[in-house]
Amino acid sequence: MHSSVQWDVIIVGAGPIGLSTAWHYAKENNHHKILVLDQYSLLTQLVGTSGEERHWRLQYSELEIFRLTLEADKLWRELERQADRKLIHRIGSLWFGDADVWTNEGQIRQTMVSMDAMDLPYERLTMQDIERRYGFVGLDPNYEGFIQHDGGVIDVKGTLSTLYSLASEAGATFRFQQPISAIEPDDNGVTVIASDQQYRARKVLIASGPGSKALLAPLNIELALSTFEMACISMLRSQRLEARDPFWFAFQPPVSSDSNLFYGFPPNPWSVNGFDRLGTDFEVDPITEEHGASYCANPQHVERALEFARRHMPFLEPDRQHSASSCLAVLPNDSSRQFYLDNAKGRCHGGENLVISAGGWAFKFTPLMGKICADLLADRQPRWDISALRF
Ligand code: BEZ
């Protein structure tokens, strides 16, 4: 069935980037018809570090991405003012470990050089500082790190519901439970084929996380992305530490089984249940057509995280009670890049009518990437240098 409406813009994916784009585009293009489609319902979360919060950080090893986080910071503050609610809780971002190990999240030593270059204040910490202040034990004596106090955690549901309300108020239309089977761009616009409807728009944004790859393959657009299923474990605290604890990320040299990277969220400032969440950042066993997502935490990865907690986090109770879940991470294969966001001009017939945002740990860029996508959909040069994001 054909929808008789000719939309100005269709956004495929009502995740953070899709919602943010809908709001910015609707705000900046009065009277345009904007439709947001999603195969699931609002607030379905398959991608990211799962749970109630995401890491907020300003620091990056790569200066071109670092500059973008500083811009994103201004837009988060603007969004918080607009919504009259706090979305980022600045409890700090603690990085520790082997300062020389390079990972997909960057490198501690290079990130300190970058923070110096960008004049971003941070406190450098020895292994003893980290153990004394934050309660870790048994860390490698050569470990060091820093705390960046403007970092912290983003309220996921608060952000998504805020953007949904703002986009709806600005006039965007939403349709959920609409799996998309094909996107067909041409010289005059794009046809979007859903299970029981065909939609037509002048421009389309694809921001549908792990689903993007399958939509792009028939257009011969292959982004070098892999999807991994990562484990996240919630556990109770046996002691309350005195200070408000930061988000932390442990940079460690890889071991034979995995990349040996762990991160943790303390009980978040707006929750009542007081669970810590400990995650594995293991880029192993990418999801393929033959080996799909199980949506179950890999038991070996759960055991690795529990072992990390037993050895280094005596304030947790990994063996009393824990619950494990999994989340998907769609990440560029090239570890020197973090995201893909660009117009598909020249990549397929009608590509000038398609914008694609795919890959990376992008939640922290939600307001900025929404604005960039809105610019690209309006055929405007983005207001920021996005050469590090283009494909
Ligand atoms: C990030 O800040 O980008 C990040 C945090 C936790 C796991 C992976 C990535």
XYZ file of C-alpha atoms and ligand atoms in Angstrom:
400
model
C 0.000 0.000 0.000
C 1.257 3.491 -0.859
C 1.009 6.241 1.707
C -0.470 9.229 -0.149
C 1.574 11.693 1.899
C 4.726 13.035 0.322
C 7.063 13.555 3.273
C 9.872 16.060 3.251
C 12.011 13.875 5.472
C 11.738 10.298 6.717
C 13.972 9.207 9.573
C 14.511 5.469 9.869
C 15.287 4.710 13.520
C 13.839 6.403 16.611
C 17.013 6.016 18.640
C 18.940 8.984 20.056
C 20.295 10.276 16.730
C 16.966 9.797 14.910
C 14.987 11.596 17.632
C 17.503 14.406 17.898
C 17.486 14.856 14.109
C 13.675 14.903 14.063
C 13.629 17.661 16.667
C 16.341 19.829 15.071
C 14.991 19.407 11.562
C 11.401 20.134 12.628
C 12.505 23.210 14.586
C 14.512 24.590 11.699
C 12.114 23.742 8.863
C 8.664 24.956 9.811
C 5.797 23.312 7.932
C 7.954 20.489 6.594
C 6.458 17.029 6.964
C 8.709 14.750 9.002
C 8.050 11.070 9.641
C 10.033 8.907 12.066
C 9.762 5.129 11.592
C 11.020 2.439 13.926
C 10.639 -1.313 13.863
C 10.288 -1.440 17.631
C 8.607 0.795 20.206
C 9.963 3.990 21.731
C 12.792 3.435 24.260
C 13.720 0.001 22.873
C 17.430 -0.257 23.430
C 19.411 -2.871 21.595
C 22.599 -0.889 21.129
C 25.034 0.809 23.483
C 26.228 -0.108 26.960
C 22.582 -0.902 27.934
C 20.898 0.061 31.202
C 19.776 3.428 32.451
C 22.897 5.423 31.706
C 25.651 6.041 29.160
C 29.142 7.351 29.680
C 29.599 11.068 29.170
C 33.145 12.183 28.488
C 34.819 15.132 26.866
C 38.240 13.557 26.422
C 39.255 11.697 23.291
C 42.698 10.757 22.045
C 41.765 12.079 18.592
C 41.628 15.890 18.547
C 39.068 16.096 15.758
C 36.597 14.019 17.824
C 37.578 15.845 21.028
C 36.612 19.163 19.386
C 33.215 17.685 18.578
C 32.598 16.612 22.214
C 33.218 20.212 23.309
C 30.560 21.311 20.823
C 28.246 18.506 21.953
C 28.702 19.713 25.545
C 27.283 23.155 24.655
C 24.317 21.535 22.927
C 23.621 19.195 25.884
C 23.502 22.241 28.154
C 21.136 23.949 25.715
C 18.930 20.836 25.609
C 18.863 20.677 29.417
C 17.799 24.329 29.558
C 15.134 23.775 26.941
C 13.776 20.686 28.702
C 14.284 22.187 32.152
C 15.791 18.942 33.412
C 19.192 17.493 34.103
C 20.294 14.947 31.517
C 24.019 14.688 32.243
C 25.145 13.928 35.803
C 28.735 15.093 36.019
C 30.043 12.492 38.489
C 33.411 12.337 36.701
C 35.100 10.055 34.201
C 37.950 7.974 35.608
C 40.342 6.255 33.211
C 43.045 4.002 34.588
C 45.313 1.174 33.522
C 48.317 0.750 31.303
C 48.768 4.272 29.961
C 50.547 3.040 26.837
C 48.087 0.450 25.619
C 46.129 1.510 22.514
C 42.501 0.416 22.433
C 39.459 1.293 20.369
C 38.596 3.789 23.102
C 41.974 5.499 22.635
C 45.048 5.566 24.841
C 45.464 7.102 28.303
C 48.825 8.773 27.565
C 47.734 10.274 24.229
C 44.458 11.409 25.793
C 46.380 13.319 28.484
C 48.424 14.987 25.715
C 45.167 15.852 23.932
C 43.582 17.242 27.124
C 46.666 19.452 27.602
C 46.381 20.641 23.998
C 42.673 21.410 24.449
C 43.184 23.025 27.866
C 40.752 20.611 29.478
C 41.493 20.267 33.207
C 42.033 16.804 34.693
C 43.731 15.286 37.714
C 46.502 12.842 37.029
C 46.421 9.840 39.386
C 48.901 7.163 40.446
C 47.819 3.591 41.075
C 47.905 4.348 44.833
C 45.625 7.402 44.351
C 43.146 5.281 42.411
C 43.061 2.552 45.053
C 42.823 5.017 47.968
C 40.188 7.272 46.468
C 37.950 4.867 44.626
C 38.301 1.611 46.591
C 39.926 -0.568 43.905
C 42.537 -3.083 45.141
C 45.246 -5.241 43.607
C 45.852 -3.049 40.566
C 49.083 -3.509 38.636
C 51.684 -1.206 40.260
C 52.426 0.337 36.861
C 48.851 1.430 36.345
C 48.050 5.124 36.339
C 45.280 7.330 35.057
C 43.258 10.476 35.476
C 39.898 11.777 36.546
C 38.139 14.327 34.355
C 35.516 15.961 36.524
C 33.184 17.212 33.764
C 32.592 13.645 32.606
C 29.910 11.410 34.058
C 26.736 9.685 32.999
C 23.844 10.522 30.682
C 20.257 9.730 31.667
C 19.138 7.584 28.720
C 15.369 7.499 29.271
C 15.350 11.168 30.261
C 17.128 12.068 27.025
C 15.008 9.910 24.732
C 11.688 10.949 26.259
C 12.736 14.621 26.187
C 13.699 14.451 22.522
C 10.538 12.543 21.641
C 8.390 15.225 23.319
C 10.325 18.073 21.696
C 10.182 16.486 18.245
C 6.450 15.749 18.597
C 5.739 19.291 19.761
C 7.735 20.621 16.806
C 5.453 18.642 14.461
C 7.220 15.345 13.707
C 5.004 12.277 13.174
C 5.984 8.887 14.632
C 5.105 5.359 13.554
C 6.407 2.443 15.594
C 6.386 -1.321 14.864
C 7.332 -0.552 11.239
C 10.110 -2.897 10.089
C 11.699 -1.504 6.942
C 12.642 -3.968 4.216
C 14.165 -1.620 1.629
C 15.247 1.944 0.955
C 15.238 2.982 -2.698
C 16.754 6.374 -3.493
C 16.391 7.955 -6.936
C 16.974 11.362 -8.557
C 13.862 12.932 -7.017
C 13.666 11.393 -3.572
C 13.547 8.101 -1.732
C 10.987 5.290 -1.407
C 10.935 3.536 1.958
C 9.344 0.096 1.932
C 7.856 -1.136 5.200
C 5.998 -4.419 5.751
C 2.560 -3.095 4.813
C 3.226 0.419 3.495
C 5.406 2.326 1.074
C 6.462 5.813 2.017
C 7.960 8.516 -0.138
C 10.151 11.441 0.939
C 12.501 13.969 -0.575
C 15.247 12.978 1.872
C 15.843 10.027 4.184
C 18.088 9.531 7.194
C 19.115 5.975 8.035
C 20.003 5.817 11.728
C 18.856 2.366 12.623
C 21.861 0.905 14.438
C 22.575 -2.737 13.620
C 19.746 -2.714 11.036
C 21.534 -0.151 8.847
C 23.963 -2.630 7.316
C 21.202 -4.776 5.779
C 19.417 -1.685 4.393
C 22.615 -0.371 2.813
C 23.863 -3.656 1.300
C 21.402 -3.651 -1.697
C 22.613 -0.093 -2.464
C 26.191 -1.414 -2.583
C 27.137 0.828 0.316
C 29.326 -1.189 2.563
C 30.545 0.541 5.697
C 33.368 -1.260 7.476
C 31.382 -1.949 10.631
C 31.112 -4.998 12.862
C 28.470 -5.734 15.450
C 29.481 -7.301 18.751
C 27.385 -8.565 21.616
C 28.826 -7.420 24.923
C 28.035 -8.490 28.469
C 26.910 -6.175 31.234
C 26.478 -7.354 34.815
C 24.541 -5.607 37.592
C 25.623 -6.307 41.149
C 25.077 -5.087 44.655
C 27.449 -3.092 46.800
C 28.523 -4.421 50.168
C 29.784 -1.016 51.313
C 28.814 2.458 50.356
C 31.880 4.446 49.510
C 31.954 7.931 50.907
C 32.562 9.995 47.858
C 30.257 9.932 44.877
C 32.004 7.495 42.589
C 32.749 8.244 38.943
C 32.213 6.175 35.826
C 35.447 4.221 35.262
C 37.173 2.521 32.350
C 40.121 0.121 32.793
C 42.635 0.146 29.917
C 44.518 -3.155 29.986
C 46.687 -5.059 27.525
C 44.720 -7.713 25.619
C 44.775 -11.334 26.761
C 44.496 -14.376 24.497
C 40.712 -14.653 24.886
C 39.669 -11.004 24.570
C 40.632 -7.320 24.651
C 40.568 -7.301 28.496
C 38.777 -3.943 28.712
C 36.230 -3.363 31.489
C 34.138 -0.397 32.493
C 31.731 0.368 35.286
C 28.849 2.598 36.235
C 28.329 3.277 39.950
C 24.725 3.332 41.215
C 23.378 6.213 39.217
C 22.392 9.452 40.929
C 18.722 9.184 39.953
C 18.126 5.477 40.689
C 16.830 3.954 43.871
C 18.120 0.426 43.528
C 21.821 1.053 44.105
C 23.261 -1.472 41.634
C 26.681 -1.114 40.070
C 26.951 -2.166 36.429
C 30.144 -3.680 35.150
C 30.630 -4.167 31.419
C 33.048 -5.929 29.108
C 34.302 -4.053 26.051
C 35.395 -7.173 24.141
C 35.403 -6.909 20.364
C 35.305 -10.661 19.763
C 33.021 -12.993 17.745
C 31.385 -10.396 15.490
C 27.789 -11.098 14.618
C 27.341 -12.557 11.146
C 24.399 -13.856 9.146
C 25.223 -17.383 10.325
C 25.899 -16.387 13.896
C 23.226 -13.877 14.951
C 22.711 -12.028 18.221
C 21.629 -14.231 21.136
C 20.542 -11.299 23.372
C 22.042 -13.338 26.219
C 25.299 -12.495 27.942
C 28.164 -14.772 26.972
C 28.832 -16.846 30.175
C 32.628 -16.629 29.683
C 32.442 -12.837 29.466
C 30.232 -12.720 32.554
C 32.790 -14.816 34.418
C 35.606 -12.490 33.255
C 33.721 -9.470 34.610
C 32.925 -11.223 37.898
C 36.588 -12.150 38.210
C 37.570 -8.488 37.688
C 35.130 -7.479 40.440
C 36.377 -10.195 42.823
C 40.003 -9.180 42.324
C 39.731 -5.416 42.234
C 36.427 -4.218 43.669
C 36.003 -5.406 47.269
C 33.067 -3.029 47.751
C 30.933 -5.152 45.360
C 29.218 -8.458 46.030
C 29.611 -10.351 42.747
C 28.915 -13.703 44.381
C 25.847 -12.722 46.374
C 23.577 -11.628 43.599
C 24.076 -10.469 40.064
C 22.145 -10.282 36.856
C 23.686 -10.313 33.412
C 22.411 -8.896 30.154
C 23.891 -8.274 26.741
C 23.970 -5.279 24.450
C 25.006 -4.742 20.856
C 27.846 -2.477 19.789
C 28.150 -1.511 16.113
C 31.743 -0.384 15.725
C 34.015 0.687 12.850
C 36.585 -2.002 11.974
C 39.219 0.691 11.693
C 40.100 1.544 15.281
C 41.439 4.958 14.262
C 37.935 6.119 13.420
C 34.933 6.259 15.732
C 31.793 6.958 13.673
C 30.283 7.187 10.189
C 28.029 10.130 9.421
C 27.658 11.513 5.917
C 25.493 12.134 2.902
C 25.571 9.185 0.476
C 26.133 11.415 -2.581
C 28.122 9.515 -5.207
C 27.795 6.235 -3.298
C 24.633 5.038 -5.049
C 22.015 6.293 -7.500
C 20.103 9.060 -5.705
C 22.616 8.982 -2.826
C 22.377 12.780 -2.546
C 18.927 12.179 -1.028
C 20.225 9.841 1.652
C 22.006 10.610 4.928
C 23.550 7.810 6.961
C 24.563 7.804 10.615
C 26.052 4.497 11.684
C 28.410 3.016 14.199
C 30.346 4.001 17.253
C 29.524 4.772 20.870
C 27.493 7.770 19.745
C 24.989 8.473 22.529
C 27.186 11.247 23.930
C 26.963 13.011 20.550
C 23.160 12.893 20.425
C 22.415 16.652 20.220
C 25.361 17.392 17.935
C 24.808 14.532 15.500
C 21.106 15.406 15.348
C 22.002 18.916 14.278
C 24.550 17.670 11.744
C 22.035 15.203 10.243
C 19.414 17.986 10.091
C 21.904 20.181 8.194
C 22.739 17.384 5.742
C 19.037 16.629 5.173
C 18.473 20.323 4.401
C 21.421 20.265 1.928
C 23.303 22.654 4.202
C 26.979 22.467 4.944
C 27.159 21.269 8.598
C 28.194 23.999 11.008
C 31.083 21.861 12.290
C 34.019 20.186 10.638
C 32.822 16.609 10.237
C 35.701 15.300 8.131
C 36.493 12.734 10.870
C 32.968 11.324 10.526
C 32.543 11.259 6.741
C 32.886 8.072 4.705
C 32.719 5.393 25.621
O 32.805 6.290 26.427
O 32.803 5.659 24.428
C 32.549 3.977 26.079
C 32.196 3.700 27.379
C 32.023 2.379 27.790
C 32.218 1.342 26.895
C 32.571 1.627 25.600
C 32.729 2.946 25.179
